[in-house]
């Protein structure tokens, strides 16, 4: 893994791929080091917004030094990012976090599960993983994004909250309705989904690697802002708080108390 | 050109330090900056035993600043001694350990444990707004501040810096109490207590409800308090509060600070400390300043 650094990236392309969901390709030398499940932090240019916004890496093209970020407009910072045009520069900090343990799924029957804006990191993960991949993704409605691309790398199952596409409900309903089974799970999405996956994996006695999210400041493990409760005493503060930005964002579900 | 400053008999290669809590014990930012270049690394507050800190969310952004309510999560002084101090010893920079506690006895235990360690100074945190007991309670009343300062001074082997809270009516009264009790230096300001409410959810953004405001938004308050305190006491002051650039740092020196610390801006720019050091040297060259001491308190009245 390369050294973390703050660097200037250049916008290669940007498109709105679903309402409020943006698809941004950046040219940066960080691309060579980025692994599935890791993230970069993007700095707004408006000086009133101090802190960088953590965004997971959706896809990389290492030979072209490109990374792809797919994000939702959630506030003023991401709204600014959505205004960036081709050729514009953006300051980013990266590559951050641990990423998914891709090789743990080697040759296994795996669920790759994503909910909403937790779906993007699954794309690079699905591309790199050598396994029997069942990709289970949940959306609010028929405004899907990344679904066709994900389908190239495994069997895709879609759930929508309003039932407009795939099964009605969430990713857990999709598992049940399709009678799916797995030896290992890798997932990213909202906390209720991750809690359900943790419970499911514990009942089935299988490994589940879940990517967590929390409000962050530094992104590099110094400020102790983005902690999550852990079963064992953590190595940094010797309490029960792991740092999501550096010890995570991906944790084995049994290790964390969510 | 001389950039060295002296605080309570300790020489610093330059007046730029890290503000406690924003730099860990140097390991994380050691990936970004050469720690050998810093005047000092000021470690995150450490207590006699590990503290788990507050529930999340612990941080929130606000206009030109940020709120934090970490609650002094720390591994306790034993881990600091076993892991962090040996790490820092490898670097040619001064080490200042920030000490926190819930009772005076907690503080004294940490101070005594550090007596024979490679620590240049102790910074006593009596101003964290995010923990319920101790900490700020000692820093908001002059008589309490006097008592804890004198008790710690009796036991401390290293010179002590009292870190003052801005959440007081009269900063000069607090500065004078610390000085009278034997403090060797002051650092200011700790964060200003603030609050943020999410209007869509009608909920507090921080789990702790309140948090400490830091970043460029607080700088004018910090400069004013450093100026007032510098006129009230003779002991040196380490100024901090929103320092992002060399100009910001020089503003604090002109107001009367002997040294400065970069805090929240480390999160914004991991290279901020080094850029401040380089920028101060460039400023000295540009203005023909031989000794950085010429700048201390040099604002024209």
Coordinates of C-alpha atoms in Angstrom, one line a residue:
Chain A
X1 CA 0.0 0.0 0.0
X2 CA 1.3 3.4 -0.9
X3 CA 1.7 6.4 1.3
X4 CA -1.4 8.4 2.1
X5 CA -1.3 11.9 0.6
X6 CA -3.2 14.9 -0.4
X7 CA -3.1 15.4 -4.1
X8 CA -4.8 17.2 -7.0
X9 CA -7.0 15.2 -9.2
X10 CA -8.5 16.2 -12.6
X11 CA -12.1 15.6 -13.6
X12 CA -12.2 13.3 -16.6
X13 CA -16.0 13.1 -16.8
X14 CA -19.1 13.6 -14.7
X15 CA -22.7 12.5 -15.3
X16 CA -25.9 12.3 -13.3
X17 CA -26.8 8.6 -13.5
X18 CA -29.9 8.7 -11.3
X19 CA -31.7 11.6 -9.6
X20 CA -29.1 13.2 -7.2
X21 CA -26.6 10.4 -8.0
X22 CA -23.4 11.4 -9.7
X23 CA -20.8 9.4 -11.6
X24 CA -17.4 11.2 -11.4
X25 CA -14.2 9.9 -13.0
X26 CA -11.0 11.5 -11.8
X27 CA -7.4 11.3 -13.0
X28 CA -5.0 10.8 -10.1
X29 CA -1.9 8.8 -9.4
X30 CA -3.7 7.4 -6.3
X31 CA -5.6 5.1 -8.8
X32 CA -2.7 2.6 -8.8
X33 CA -3.0 2.1 -5.0
X34 CA -6.8 2.0 -4.6
X35 CA -8.3 -1.4 -3.5
X36 CA -12.0 -2.3 -3.5
X37 CA -13.7 -0.9 -0.4
X38 CA -11.1 1.8 0.2
X39 CA -12.1 5.5 0.0
X40 CA -10.8 8.9 -0.8
X41 CA -11.7 12.2 0.9
X42 CA -12.6 15.0 -1.4
X43 CA -12.2 18.6 -0.3
X44 CA -14.8 21.2 -1.1
X45 CA -13.3 24.4 -2.6
X46 CA -15.6 26.6 -0.6
X47 CA -13.4 27.5 2.3
X48 CA -16.4 27.7 4.7
X49 CA -16.5 23.9 4.4
X50 CA -13.4 22.7 6.0
X51 CA -13.6 19.0 6.1
X52 CA -13.0 16.5 3.3
X53 CA -16.0 14.3 2.3
X54 CA -15.2 10.5 2.4
X55 CA -16.4 8.8 -0.8
X56 CA -15.7 5.1 -1.6
X57 CA -13.9 4.1 -4.7
X58 CA -16.4 2.6 -7.2
X59 CA -14.0 1.6 -9.9
X60 CA -10.4 2.1 -10.9
X61 CA -8.5 2.1 -14.3
X62 CA -5.0 1.7 -13.0
X63 CA -3.4 1.9 -16.5
X64 CA -5.0 5.3 -17.1
X65 CA -4.6 6.6 -13.5
X66 CA -8.3 6.9 -13.1
X67 CA -10.7 6.4 -10.2
X68 CA -14.4 6.5 -10.3
X69 CA -16.6 7.9 -7.5
X70 CA -20.3 7.5 -7.5
X71 CA -21.9 9.6 -4.8
X72 CA -25.3 11.1 -3.8
X73 CA -25.8 14.8 -3.2
X74 CA -26.2 14.8 0.6
X75 CA -25.4 18.4 1.4
X76 CA -23.5 21.5 0.3
X77 CA -20.2 19.7 -0.2
X78 CA -21.4 17.0 -2.5
X79 CA -23.6 19.6 -4.3
X80 CA -20.4 21.5 -5.0
X81 CA -18.7 18.4 -6.4
X82 CA -21.7 17.8 -8.7
X83 CA -20.9 21.1 -10.3
X84 CA -17.4 20.1 -11.4
X85 CA -16.8 20.0 -15.1
X86 CA -14.3 18.1 -17.3
X87 CA -10.8 19.4 -16.7
X88 CA -11.5 21.0 -13.4
X89 CA -9.2 20.1 -10.5
X90 CA -10.2 18.7 -7.1
X91 CA -8.1 18.2 -4.0
X92 CA -8.4 14.7 -2.6
X93 CA -6.8 12.8 0.3
X94 CA -6.2 9.1 -0.2
X95 CA -6.1 6.2 -0.4
X96 CA -7.8 5.7 2.9
X97 CA -9.1 2.7 4.9
X98 CA -8.5 -1.0 4.7
X99 CA -10.8 -2.2 1.9
X100 CA -12.5 -5.6 1.5
X101 CA -10.5 -8.8 1.9
X102 CA -11.1 -9.9 -1.7
X103 CA -9.1 -13.1 -1.5
X104 CA -11.1 -14.4 1.4
X105 CA -13.9 -15.1 -1.1
X106 CA -11.6 -16.9 -3.6
X107 CA -13.6 -19.8 -5.2
X108 CA -16.5 -19.5 -2.7
X109 CA -20.2 -18.9 -3.0
X110 CA -20.4 -15.2 -2.1
X111 CA -23.1 -12.6 -1.6
X112 CA -22.1 -9.1 -2.6
X113 CA -24.7 -6.9 -1.0
X114 CA -25.3 -3.2 -1.5
X115 CA -28.0 -0.8 -0.4
X116 CA -28.5 2.7 -2.0
X117 CA -25.3 4.7 -2.1
X118 CA -23.5 1.7 -0.5
X119 CA -23.7 0.0 -3.9
X120 CA -20.8 1.7 -5.7
X121 CA -17.8 0.0 -3.9
X122 CA -19.2 -3.4 -5.0
X123 CA -18.3 -2.7 -8.6
X124 CA -14.6 -2.9 -8.3
X125 CA -15.0 -5.6 -5.7
X126 CA -17.0 -7.7 -8.2
X127 CA -14.5 -7.0 -11.0
X128 CA -11.6 -8.3 -8.9
X129 CA -13.1 -11.2 -7.1
X130 CA -12.7 -14.7 -8.4
X131 CA -15.8 -16.5 -6.9
X132 CA -19.3 -17.5 -7.6
X133 CA -20.8 -14.1 -7.2
X134 CA -24.5 -13.4 -6.3
X135 CA -24.8 -9.6 -6.4
X136 CA -27.8 -8.4 -4.4
X137 CA -28.6 -4.7 -4.5
X138 CA -31.4 -2.6 -3.0
X139 CA -32.8 0.6 -4.3
X140 CA -35.7 2.9 -3.3
X141 CA -37.4 2.7 -6.7
X142 CA -36.9 2.1 -10.4
X143 CA -34.2 4.7 -10.6
X144 CA -31.4 2.0 -10.6
X145 CA -27.7 2.9 -11.0
X146 CA -24.7 0.6 -11.7
X147 CA -27.0 -2.4 -12.0
X148 CA -26.2 -3.3 -15.6
X149 CA -22.5 -3.0 -14.9
X150 CA -22.7 -5.2 -11.9
X151 CA -24.6 -7.8 -13.8
X152 CA -21.5 -8.4 -16.0
X153 CA -19.6 -9.8 -13.1
X154 CA -22.2 -12.1 -11.4
X155 CA -25.8 -13.0 -11.0
X156 CA -27.7 -9.8 -10.2
X157 CA -30.7 -9.7 -7.8
X158 CA -32.5 -6.4 -7.4
X159 CA -34.8 -5.3 -4.6
X160 CA -36.7 -2.1 -4.6
X161 CA -38.6 -0.5 -1.6
X162 CA -41.6 0.2 -3.9
X163 CA -41.5 -3.1 -5.8
X164 CA -41.1 -1.4 -9.1
X165 CA -38.1 -3.5 -10.1
X166 CA -37.2 -7.0 -8.8
X167 CA -38.6 -8.1 -5.5
X168 CA -40.4 -5.7 -3.2
X169 CA -38.5 -4.9 -0.1
X170 CA -34.8 -4.9 0.8
X171 CA -31.8 -7.1 0.1
X172 CA -32.7 -9.5 2.9
X173 CA -36.1 -10.1 1.2
X174 CA -34.3 -10.7 -2.0
X175 CA -32.2 -13.5 -0.4
X176 CA -35.3 -15.1 1.0
X177 CA -37.5 -14.8 -2.1
X178 CA -34.9 -16.1 -4.4
X179 CA -33.8 -18.9 -2.0
X180 CA -30.1 -17.8 -2.1
X181 CA -27.3 -19.2 -0.1
X182 CA -23.6 -18.2 0.5
X183 CA -20.4 -19.1 2.3
X184 CA -19.3 -15.5 2.8
X185 CA -20.8 -12.0 2.5
X186 CA -19.3 -8.7 1.6
X187 CA -21.6 -5.7 2.0
X188 CA -22.0 -1.9 2.1
X189 CA -25.1 0.1 2.8
X190 CA -27.2 1.7 5.5
X191 CA -26.9 0.7 9.1
X192 CA -30.3 -1.2 9.3
X193 CA -29.2 -3.3 6.3
X194 CA -25.8 -4.0 7.9
X195 CA -27.4 -5.0 11.2
X196 CA -29.7 -7.4 9.4
X197 CA -26.7 -8.9 7.5
X198 CA -24.7 -9.3 10.8
X199 CA -27.6 -11.1 12.3
X200 CA -28.1 -13.3 9.3
X201 CA -24.4 -14.2 9.1
X202 CA -24.3 -15.1 12.7
X203 CA -27.4 -17.3 12.4
X204 CA -25.9 -19.0 9.4
X205 CA -22.4 -19.2 11.0
X206 CA -20.8 -17.6 8.0
X207 CA -18.3 -14.7 7.6
X208 CA -19.6 -11.3 6.7
X209 CA -17.4 -8.3 5.9
X210 CA -19.4 -5.0 6.2
X211 CA -18.3 -1.5 5.3
X212 CA -19.3 1.1 8.0
X213 CA -19.9 4.8 7.7
X214 CA -19.6 7.5 10.3
X215 CA -19.0 11.3 10.5
X216 CA -15.3 11.9 9.9
X217 CA -12.9 14.7 10.3
X218 CA -9.3 13.8 9.6
X219 CA -9.8 10.5 7.8
X220 CA -6.4 9.3 8.9
X221 CA -6.9 8.0 12.4
X222 CA -5.8 11.0 14.4
X223 CA -9.0 12.7 15.6
X224 CA -10.9 9.7 16.9
X225 CA -14.2 11.1 15.5
X226 CA -15.4 8.1 13.5
X227 CA -15.3 5.2 15.9
X228 CA -17.5 2.2 16.2
X229 CA -18.0 -0.2 19.1
X230 CA -16.0 -3.4 18.9
X231 CA -16.2 -6.7 20.7
X232 CA -12.5 -6.8 21.6
X233 CA -10.3 -4.1 23.0
X234 CA -9.0 -2.0 20.1
X235 CA -5.3 -1.7 19.4
X236 CA -5.2 2.1 19.3
X237 CA -7.0 3.4 22.4
X238 CA -7.3 0.1 24.3
X239 CA -11.1 0.6 24.9
X240 CA -13.7 -0.9 22.6
X241 CA -13.6 1.7 19.8
X242 CA -12.2 1.0 16.4
X243 CA -11.5 3.9 14.0
X244 CA -13.7 3.4 11.0
X245 CA -11.3 5.5 8.8
X246 CA -8.2 3.5 9.5
X247 CA -9.1 0.2 11.2
X248 CA -12.1 0.0 8.8
X249 CA -14.2 0.9 7.0
X250 CA -14.6 -2.8 6.4
X251 CA -15.0 -5.0 9.5
X252 CA -15.9 -8.7 10.0
X253 CA -19.4 -8.3 11.3
X254 CA -18.8 -10.3 14.5
X255 CA -16.0 -7.9 15.5
X256 CA -18.3 -4.9 15.7
X257 CA -21.2 -4.0 17.9
X258 CA -23.6 -2.1 15.6
Chain B
X1 CA 17.9 33.9 11.2
X2 CA 16.8 32.7 14.6
X3 CA 13.5 30.9 14.9
X4 CA 14.2 29.3 18.3
X5 CA 12.1 30.2 21.2
X6 CA 12.4 29.5 24.9
X7 CA 9.5 28.5 27.2
X8 CA 10.3 27.9 30.8
X9 CA 13.9 26.9 30.0
X10 CA 12.9 24.6 27.2
X11 CA 14.3 25.5 23.8
X12 CA 12.1 24.9 20.7
X13 CA 13.7 24.9 17.3
X14 CA 10.8 27.0 16.0
X15 CA 7.5 28.1 17.6
X16 CA 5.2 25.8 15.7
X17 CA 3.6 22.9 17.6
X18 CA 0.6 20.7 17.1
X19 CA -2.6 21.4 19.1
X20 CA -3.5 18.5 21.4
X21 CA -6.1 16.1 20.1
X22 CA -5.6 17.0 16.5
X23 CA -2.4 15.1 15.9
X24 CA -2.6 11.9 17.9
X25 CA 0.9 11.2 19.1
X26 CA 2.4 12.0 15.7
X27 CA 2.2 8.6 14.2
X28 CA -0.7 9.3 11.8
X29 CA 0.6 12.6 10.5
X30 CA 4.2 11.3 10.4
X31 CA 3.0 9.8 7.0
X32 CA 2.5 13.3 5.7
X33 CA 5.1 15.5 7.4
X34 CA 8.6 15.2 8.8
X35 CA 8.1 15.4 12.5
X36 CA 11.7 16.5 13.0
X37 CA 10.8 19.9 11.6
X38 CA 8.2 20.6 14.3
X39 CA 8.9 22.8 17.3
X40 CA 7.0 20.2 19.4
X41 CA 4.5 17.4 19.1
X42 CA 1.7 18.0 21.7
X43 CA 0.1 14.6 22.3
X44 CA -3.6 13.9 22.6
X45 CA -4.9 14.2 26.2
X46 CA -4.0 11.2 28.3
X47 CA -5.6 10.1 31.6
X48 CA -4.4 7.7 34.3
X49 CA -6.6 4.9 32.8
X50 CA -8.1 4.4 29.3
X51 CA -11.2 6.5 28.5
X52 CA -13.8 5.4 25.9
X53 CA -15.0 8.9 25.1
X54 CA -18.4 9.9 23.9
X55 CA -21.0 8.2 21.6
X56 CA -21.0 9.1 17.9
X57 CA -21.6 11.3 16.0
X58 CA -18.6 13.1 17.5
X59 CA -17.8 15.6 14.9
X60 CA -19.8 18.1 12.8
X61 CA -18.8 20.8 10.4
X62 CA -19.9 24.4 10.9
X63 CA -19.3 27.5 8.8
X64 CA -15.5 27.9 8.7
X65 CA -15.0 25.5 11.6
X66 CA -16.0 22.3 13.1
X67 CA -17.5 21.0 16.3
X68 CA -16.1 18.0 18.2
X69 CA -17.2 16.0 21.2
X70 CA -14.7 13.2 21.2
X71 CA -14.8 13.1 25.0
X72 CA -11.0 12.6 25.4
X73 CA -10.9 9.0 24.2
X74 CA -7.4 7.8 25.2
X75 CA -5.5 4.6 26.0
X76 CA -4.2 5.8 29.3
X77 CA -0.8 6.9 30.4
X78 CA 0.7 3.3 30.4
X79 CA 0.2 2.9 26.6
X80 CA 1.5 6.4 26.0
X81 CA 4.7 5.5 27.9
X82 CA 5.1 2.1 26.2
X83 CA 4.1 2.9 22.7
X84 CA 3.9 6.7 21.9
X85 CA 6.9 8.1 23.8
X86 CA 9.4 5.6 22.4
X87 CA 8.0 6.5 18.9
X88 CA 8.4 10.2 19.5
X89 CA 11.9 9.8 21.0
X90 CA 13.2 8.8 17.6
X91 CA 12.5 12.3 16.3
X92 CA 14.4 15.5 17.0
X93 CA 11.4 17.5 18.3
X94 CA 10.2 18.4 21.7
X95 CA 7.5 16.3 23.3
X96 CA 4.6 17.9 25.3
X97 CA 2.1 15.5 26.9
X98 CA -1.4 16.8 27.4
X99 CA -2.8 15.5 30.7
X100 CA -6.5 15.1 31.6
X101 CA -8.4 13.7 34.5
X102 CA -11.7 13.6 36.3
X103 CA -10.3 14.4 39.7
X104 CA -7.1 16.2 40.9
X105 CA -5.8 12.8 41.9
X106 CA -6.2 11.5 38.4
X107 CA -4.1 14.3 37.1
X108 CA -1.5 13.9 39.8
X109 CA -1.2 10.1 39.0
X110 CA -0.4 10.9 35.3
X111 CA 2.0 13.6 36.2
X112 CA 3.9 11.3 38.6
X113 CA 4.0 8.5 36.1
X114 CA 5.6 10.8 33.6
X115 CA 8.2 12.1 36.0
X116 CA 11.1 10.1 34.6
X117 CA 10.0 9.9 31.0
X118 CA 11.4 11.7 28.0
X119 CA 8.8 14.5 28.1
X120 CA 9.8 18.1 27.8
X121 CA 6.7 19.8 29.2
X122 CA 3.3 18.9 30.4
X123 CA 0.2 20.6 29.2
X124 CA -2.6 20.4 31.7
X125 CA -6.1 20.1 30.1
X126 CA -8.5 21.9 32.4
X127 CA -10.6 23.2 29.5
X128 CA -12.1 20.3 27.6
X129 CA -15.8 21.1 27.2
X130 CA -16.8 17.6 26.3
X131 CA -16.5 15.5 29.4
X132 CA -18.9 15.7 32.3
X133 CA -16.6 15.5 35.3
X134 CA -13.2 17.2 35.9
X135 CA -11.5 18.8 33.0
X136 CA -13.4 22.1 32.3
X137 CA -14.8 22.3 35.8
X138 CA -11.2 23.1 37.0
X139 CA -10.7 25.7 34.3
X140 CA -13.8 27.9 34.6
X141 CA -13.3 29.2 38.2
X142 CA -10.2 31.0 39.2
X143 CA -10.0 29.4 42.6
X144 CA -10.3 25.9 41.2
X145 CA -7.7 26.6 38.6
X146 CA -5.4 28.0 41.2
X147 CA -5.8 24.9 43.4
X148 CA -5.2 22.3 40.6
X149 CA -2.3 24.3 39.2
X150 CA -0.5 24.5 42.5
X151 CA -1.2 20.9 43.3
X152 CA 0.2 19.7 40.0
X153 CA 3.1 22.1 40.2
X154 CA 4.2 20.5 43.5
X155 CA 4.5 17.1 41.9
X156 CA 5.5 17.8 38.3
X157 CA 9.1 17.2 37.3
X158 CA 8.6 19.0 34.0
X159 CA 7.5 22.6 33.5
X160 CA 3.7 22.9 33.2
X161 CA 1.5 24.6 30.7
X162 CA -2.1 25.3 31.8
X163 CA -4.4 25.1 28.8
X164 CA -7.1 27.7 29.3
X165 CA -10.8 27.6 28.3
X166 CA -12.3 30.5 26.3
X167 CA -15.6 29.7 28.0
X168 CA -15.1 32.2 30.8
X169 CA -16.2 35.8 31.5
X170 CA -12.7 37.2 31.9
X171 CA -9.7 35.3 30.5
X172 CA -7.2 37.6 32.4
X173 CA -8.6 36.5 35.7
X174 CA -7.9 32.8 34.8
X175 CA -4.5 33.6 33.3
X176 CA -3.5 35.4 36.5
X177 CA -4.7 32.6 38.7
X178 CA -2.6 30.1 36.8
X179 CA 0.4 32.3 37.0
X180 CA 0.0 33.0 40.7
X181 CA -0.2 29.2 41.3
X182 CA 3.1 28.6 39.6
X183 CA 2.2 27.7 36.0
X184 CA 5.3 28.0 33.8
X185 CA 3.3 28.8 30.7
X186 CA -0.3 29.1 29.3
X187 CA -1.8 27.7 26.2
X188 CA -5.0 29.1 24.7
X189 CA -7.6 28.7 23.5
X190 CA -9.2 25.4 23.9
X191 CA -12.5 25.0 21.9
X192 CA -15.5 27.3 22.4
X193 CA -18.6 25.4 23.4
X194 CA -21.1 25.2 20.6
X195 CA -24.2 23.3 19.4
X196 CA -25.6 22.3 16.0
X197 CA -29.2 21.2 15.3
X198 CA -30.4 19.3 12.2
X199 CA -33.5 21.2 11.3
X200 CA -35.0 18.4 9.1
X201 CA -34.7 15.8 11.8
X202 CA -35.1 18.2 14.7
X203 CA -32.2 16.5 16.4
X204 CA -28.8 17.5 17.8
X205 CA -26.1 16.7 15.3
X206 CA -23.7 15.6 18.0
X207 CA -24.6 12.7 20.3
X208 CA -23.2 14.8 23.1
X209 CA -25.5 17.7 22.1
X210 CA -22.7 20.2 22.6
X211 CA -19.2 20.2 21.2
X212 CA -16.1 22.4 21.0
X213 CA -15.9 24.8 18.1
X214 CA -12.5 25.1 16.4
X215 CA -11.0 26.1 13.1
X216 CA -10.7 29.5 11.3
X217 CA -14.1 30.6 12.7
X218 CA -12.6 31.0 16.2
X219 CA -9.4 32.7 15.3
X220 CA -10.3 36.3 16.1
X221 CA -11.6 35.2 19.5
X222 CA -8.3 33.4 20.2
X223 CA -6.2 36.3 19.0
X224 CA -8.1 38.7 21.3
X225 CA -7.7 36.3 24.3
X226 CA -4.0 35.8 23.7
X227 CA -3.6 39.6 23.5
X228 CA -5.5 40.2 26.8
X229 CA -3.7 37.4 28.6
X230 CA -0.3 38.6 27.4
X231 CA -1.0 41.9 29.0
X232 CA -2.1 40.3 32.3
X233 CA 0.7 37.8 32.9
X234 CA 4.5 37.5 32.5
X235 CA 4.7 33.8 31.7
X236 CA 4.8 32.7 28.0
X237 CA 1.7 31.9 26.1
X238 CA 1.3 29.3 23.3
X239 CA -1.4 30.7 21.0
X240 CA -3.9 28.6 19.0
X241 CA -7.3 28.7 17.4
X242 CA -7.8 28.3 13.7
X243 CA -4.2 28.7 12.6
X244 CA -4.0 27.7 8.9
X245 CA -1.2 29.8 7.5
X246 CA 2.0 31.5 8.5
X247 CA 0.1 34.8 8.5
X248 CA -2.3 33.4 11.1
X249 CA 0.6 32.2 13.2
X250 CA 2.4 35.6 13.0
X251 CA -0.9 37.3 14.1
X252 CA -0.7 35.3 17.3
X253 CA 2.9 36.2 17.9
X254 CA 2.2 39.9 17.4
X255 CA -0.7 39.6 19.9
X256 CA 1.8 38.3 22.4
X257 CA 2.2 34.6 22.0
X258 CA 5.7 33.1 22.2
X259 CA 4.7 30.0 20.3
X260 CA 1.7 28.7 18.3
X261 CA -0.1 25.4 17.7
X262 CA -1.9 24.2 14.6
X263 CA -5.0 22.3 15.4
X264 CA -8.1 21.6 13.4
X265 CA -6.4 22.7 10.2
X266 CA -4.3 19.5 10.3
X267 CA -7.5 17.8 9.3
X268 CA -8.0 20.2 6.4
X269 CA -4.4 20.2 5.3
X270 CA -2.1 17.5 6.6
X271 CA 0.9 19.5 5.6
X272 CA -0.3 22.7 7.5
X273 CA 2.4 22.6 10.2
X274 CA 5.3 22.5 7.7
X275 CA 3.7 25.2 5.5
X276 CA 3.3 27.4 8.5
X277 CA 7.0 26.9 9.5
X278 CA 8.2 27.6 5.9
X279 CA 5.9 30.6 5.6
X280 CA 7.1 32.1 8.8
X281 CA 10.7 31.9 7.6
X282 CA 9.8 33.5 4.3
X283 CA 8.0 36.3 6.3
X284 CA 11.1 36.9 8.4
X285 CA 13.3 37.1 5.2
X286 CA 10.8 39.4 3.5
X287 CA 10.6 41.8 6.5
X288 CA 14.3 41.6 7.5
X289 CA 13.6 40.0 10.8
X290 CA 16.7 38.4 12.4
X291 CA 15.1 36.9 15.5
X292 CA 11.6 35.6 15.8
X293 CA 11.5 37.1 19.3
X294 CA 11.2 40.5 17.6
X295 CA 7.7 39.6 16.6
X296 CA 6.4 38.5 20.0
X297 CA 3.9 41.1 21.3
X298 CA 5.1 43.5 18.6
X299 CA 1.7 44.8 17.4
X300 CA 1.7 48.6 17.4
X301 CA -0.6 50.1 20.0

